[in-house]
Amino acid sequence: ENVKELLESIKMFSDDLYLCCLLTYGCLLRPHQEIRLLKWKDFTSDLSHIRLSGDQVKFKHNRIVPVSLKIREILSKKEGHINIFTGHVKPYSRSYFTQLWRRFKRVNPKVDKGITIYSFRHSGLDKDDKFGTFFPANVHRAAPSTLFPFIV
């Protein structure tokens, strides 16, 4: 399935799930920890980068990740200690995005059963149509978000 089409369907279903998938795909962040726990203080003042400390990421090293213009356009920076999804200090539960994804797939049965939120992290660029297509989970990409024209 084409990533752009899938993202459009997700956008119509849930703003939170859409933002999660965009950040997973465009910034290569992990959905259930790095994205779910994001606070506004993790973004630079112009929203162009996300700074994650070692205690926020899997491999315990600091990360600075660029944020594409497309993603920045849907963000509205709030107070630093506020979670970007809940609007409160406390984030959603660890299963929040998993549950949203299951609901989305239930109402969109044409979405391949093997595609998960994490698949967005492992998707690649299809040179023919300039949009991503999904690759098996064992294929990793390290390309920056600037390679994806519909996100930039």
mmCIF file of C-alpha atoms in Angstrom:
data_model
loop_
_atom_site.group_PDB
_atom_site.id
_atom_site.type_symbol
_atom_site.label_atom_id
_atom_site.label_comp_id
_atom_site.label_asym_id
_atom_site.label_seq_id
_atom_site.Cartn_x
_atom_site.Cartn_y
_atom_site.Cartn_z
ATOM 1 C CA GLU A 1 0.000 0.000 0.000
ATOM 2 C CA ASN A 2 1.153 3.515 -0.764
ATOM 3 C CA VAL A 3 2.249 5.401 2.363
ATOM 4 C CA LYS A 4 0.645 8.668 1.246
ATOM 5 C CA GLU A 5 -2.763 7.026 0.746
ATOM 6 C CA LEU A 6 -2.506 5.226 4.057
ATOM 7 C CA LEU A 7 -1.571 8.440 5.878
ATOM 8 C CA GLU A 8 -4.583 10.189 4.346
ATOM 9 C CA SER A 9 -6.865 7.435 5.667
ATOM 10 C CA ILE A 10 -5.247 7.660 9.092
ATOM 11 C CA LYS A 11 -5.673 11.449 9.107
ATOM 12 C CA MET A 12 -9.420 11.059 8.573
ATOM 13 C CA PHE A 13 -9.584 8.524 11.414
ATOM 14 C CA SER A 14 -7.529 10.170 14.201
ATOM 15 C CA ASP A 15 -5.354 13.271 14.531
ATOM 16 C CA ASP A 16 -3.254 11.609 17.248
ATOM 17 C CA LEU A 17 -2.623 8.478 15.199
ATOM 18 C CA TYR A 18 -1.839 10.606 12.140
ATOM 19 C CA LEU A 19 0.755 12.677 14.015
ATOM 20 C CA CYS A 20 2.240 9.532 15.539
ATOM 21 C CA CYS A 21 2.608 7.908 12.109
ATOM 22 C CA LEU A 22 4.066 11.081 10.582
ATOM 23 C CA LEU A 23 6.663 11.329 13.351
ATOM 24 C CA THR A 24 7.439 7.623 13.032
ATOM 25 C CA TYR A 25 7.848 7.879 9.257
ATOM 26 C CA GLY A 26 9.350 11.342 8.881
ATOM 27 C CA CYS A 27 11.565 11.468 11.981
ATOM 28 C CA LEU A 28 12.235 7.743 12.461
ATOM 29 C CA LEU A 29 11.070 7.900 16.076
ATOM 30 C CA ARG A 30 9.721 4.896 17.956
ATOM 31 C CA PRO A 31 5.962 5.242 18.499
ATOM 32 C CA HIS A 32 5.346 3.609 21.862
ATOM 33 C CA GLN A 33 8.104 5.319 23.823
ATOM 34 C CA GLU A 34 9.790 8.205 22.035
ATOM 35 C CA ILE A 35 6.671 9.647 20.377
ATOM 36 C CA ARG A 36 4.086 8.873 23.050
ATOM 37 C CA LEU A 37 6.198 10.602 25.717
ATOM 38 C CA LEU A 38 7.069 13.708 23.654
ATOM 39 C CA LYS A 39 6.671 17.016 25.458
ATOM 40 C CA TRP A 40 6.800 20.450 23.904
ATOM 41 C CA LYS A 41 10.133 21.106 25.643
ATOM 42 C CA ASP A 42 11.658 18.350 23.465
ATOM 43 C CA PHE A 43 11.168 20.587 20.398
ATOM 44 C CA THR A 44 13.328 23.561 19.516
ATOM 45 C CA SER A 45 11.552 26.922 19.681
ATOM 46 C CA ASP A 46 10.882 26.920 15.917
ATOM 47 C CA LEU A 47 9.789 23.225 16.003
ATOM 48 C CA SER A 48 12.483 22.362 13.438
ATOM 49 C CA HIS A 49 14.171 19.722 15.633
ATOM 50 C CA ILE A 50 13.358 17.290 18.400
ATOM 51 C CA ARG A 51 15.975 16.798 21.108
ATOM 52 C CA LEU A 52 15.750 13.492 22.940
ATOM 53 C CA SER A 53 17.959 12.764 25.926
ATOM 54 C CA GLY A 54 19.512 9.345 26.468
ATOM 55 C CA ASP A 55 16.863 8.357 29.007
ATOM 56 C CA GLN A 56 14.129 8.857 26.381
ATOM 57 C CA VAL A 57 15.570 6.600 23.676
ATOM 58 C CA LYS A 58 16.225 2.891 23.267
ATOM 59 C CA PHE A 59 20.010 3.019 22.945
ATOM 60 C CA LYS A 60 20.552 5.585 25.730
ATOM 61 C CA HIS A 61 22.333 8.223 23.649
ATOM 62 C CA ASN A 62 21.147 11.753 22.951
ATOM 63 C CA ARG A 63 19.413 12.296 19.607
ATOM 64 C CA ILE A 64 18.596 15.437 17.678
ATOM 65 C CA VAL A 65 16.090 14.765 14.923
ATOM 66 C CA PRO A 66 15.003 17.177 12.157
ATOM 67 C CA VAL A 67 11.262 17.835 11.813
ATOM 68 C CA SER A 68 9.976 18.442 8.296
ATOM 69 C CA LEU A 69 7.962 21.511 7.377
ATOM 70 C CA LYS A 70 4.882 19.328 6.714
ATOM 71 C CA ILE A 71 4.957 18.057 10.298
ATOM 72 C CA ARG A 72 5.721 21.514 11.723
ATOM 73 C CA GLU A 73 2.639 22.916 9.976
ATOM 74 C CA ILE A 74 0.322 20.738 12.071
ATOM 75 C CA LEU A 75 2.046 21.435 15.396
ATOM 76 C CA SER A 76 1.073 24.258 17.769
ATOM 77 C CA LYS A 77 3.695 24.651 20.475
ATOM 78 C CA LYS A 78 2.401 24.798 24.037
ATOM 79 C CA GLU A 79 3.996 24.916 27.493
ATOM 80 C CA GLY A 80 7.191 22.873 27.762
ATOM 81 C CA HIS A 81 6.108 20.305 30.343
ATOM 82 C CA ILE A 82 2.913 19.416 28.449
ATOM 83 C CA ASN A 83 2.656 16.151 26.490
ATOM 84 C CA ILE A 84 2.010 16.873 22.799
ATOM 85 C CA PHE A 85 -0.880 14.385 22.613
ATOM 86 C CA THR A 86 -2.731 14.642 25.920
ATOM 87 C CA GLY A 87 -2.359 18.379 26.499
ATOM 88 C CA HIS A 88 -1.489 17.499 30.099
ATOM 89 C CA VAL A 89 1.669 16.568 31.980
ATOM 90 C CA LYS A 90 0.771 12.867 32.018
ATOM 91 C CA PRO A 91 1.099 10.950 28.708
ATOM 92 C CA TYR A 92 -1.334 8.369 27.393
ATOM 93 C CA SER A 93 -0.801 4.740 28.441
ATOM 94 C CA ARG A 94 1.799 2.619 26.661
ATOM 95 C CA SER A 95 -0.958 0.800 24.751
ATOM 96 C CA TYR A 96 -2.688 3.982 23.494
ATOM 97 C CA PHE A 97 -1.315 3.956 19.934
ATOM 98 C CA THR A 98 -1.603 0.163 19.659
ATOM 99 C CA GLN A 99 -5.306 0.390 20.535
ATOM 100 C CA LEU A 100 -5.855 3.276 18.098
ATOM 101 C CA TRP A 101 -4.080 1.307 15.355
ATOM 102 C CA ARG A 102 -6.246 -1.764 15.991
ATOM 103 C CA ARG A 103 -9.400 0.350 15.775
ATOM 104 C CA PHE A 104 -8.154 1.985 12.578
ATOM 105 C CA LYS A 105 -7.450 -1.394 10.973
ATOM 106 C CA ARG A 106 -10.839 -2.715 12.076
ATOM 107 C CA VAL A 107 -12.609 0.054 10.128
ATOM 108 C CA ASN A 108 -10.099 -0.161 7.254
ATOM 109 C CA PRO A 109 -9.881 -3.905 6.506
ATOM 110 C CA LYS A 110 -8.032 -3.318 3.208
ATOM 111 C CA VAL A 111 -4.883 -2.332 5.158
ATOM 112 C CA ASP A 112 -2.462 -5.256 4.971
ATOM 113 C CA LYS A 113 -2.528 -7.290 8.179
ATOM 114 C CA GLY A 114 1.270 -7.150 8.440
ATOM 115 C CA ILE A 115 1.459 -3.357 8.548
ATOM 116 C CA THR A 116 1.903 -1.843 11.998
ATOM 117 C CA ILE A 117 2.685 1.656 13.207
ATOM 118 C CA TYR A 118 6.291 0.515 13.449
ATOM 119 C CA SER A 119 6.189 -0.321 9.717
ATOM 120 C CA PHE A 120 6.347 3.424 9.048
ATOM 121 C CA ARG A 121 9.854 3.417 10.554
ATOM 122 C CA HIS A 122 10.951 0.658 8.218
ATOM 123 C CA SER A 123 9.316 1.921 5.036
ATOM 124 C CA GLY A 124 11.413 3.165 2.165
ATOM 125 C CA LEU A 125 11.268 5.548 -0.738
ATOM 126 C CA ASP A 126 9.759 4.254 -3.966
ATOM 127 C CA LYS A 127 11.707 5.979 -6.749
ATOM 128 C CA ASP A 128 8.892 5.516 -9.285
ATOM 129 C CA ASP A 129 6.189 7.570 -7.609
ATOM 130 C CA LYS A 130 8.281 9.549 -5.075
ATOM 131 C CA PHE A 131 6.150 8.205 -2.239
ATOM 132 C CA GLY A 132 7.051 5.489 0.210
ATOM 133 C CA THR A 133 5.901 1.930 -0.010
ATOM 134 C CA PHE A 134 6.154 -0.579 2.784
ATOM 135 C CA PHE A 135 9.053 -2.982 3.001
ATOM 136 C CA PRO A 136 9.410 -6.006 5.280
ATOM 137 C CA ALA A 137 10.260 -5.175 8.885
ATOM 138 C CA ASN A 138 13.810 -6.500 8.507
ATOM 139 C CA VAL A 139 14.647 -3.811 5.916
ATOM 140 C CA HIS A 140 15.821 -0.644 7.650
ATOM 141 C CA ARG A 141 16.258 2.798 6.167
ATOM 142 C CA ALA A 142 18.303 5.629 7.563
ATOM 143 C CA ALA A 143 17.217 8.365 5.189
ATOM 144 C CA PRO A 144 16.273 11.767 6.645
ATOM 145 C CA SER A 145 12.732 13.066 6.355
ATOM 146 C CA THR A 146 13.813 15.496 3.633
ATOM 147 C CA LEU A 147 13.781 12.607 1.142
ATOM 148 C CA PHE A 148 10.020 12.252 1.413
ATOM 149 C CA PRO A 149 8.447 15.018 -0.694
ATOM 150 C CA PHE A 150 4.889 14.689 0.630
ATOM 151 C CA ILE A 151 6.108 15.104 4.215
ATOM 152 C CA VAL A 152 8.601 17.896 3.578
#
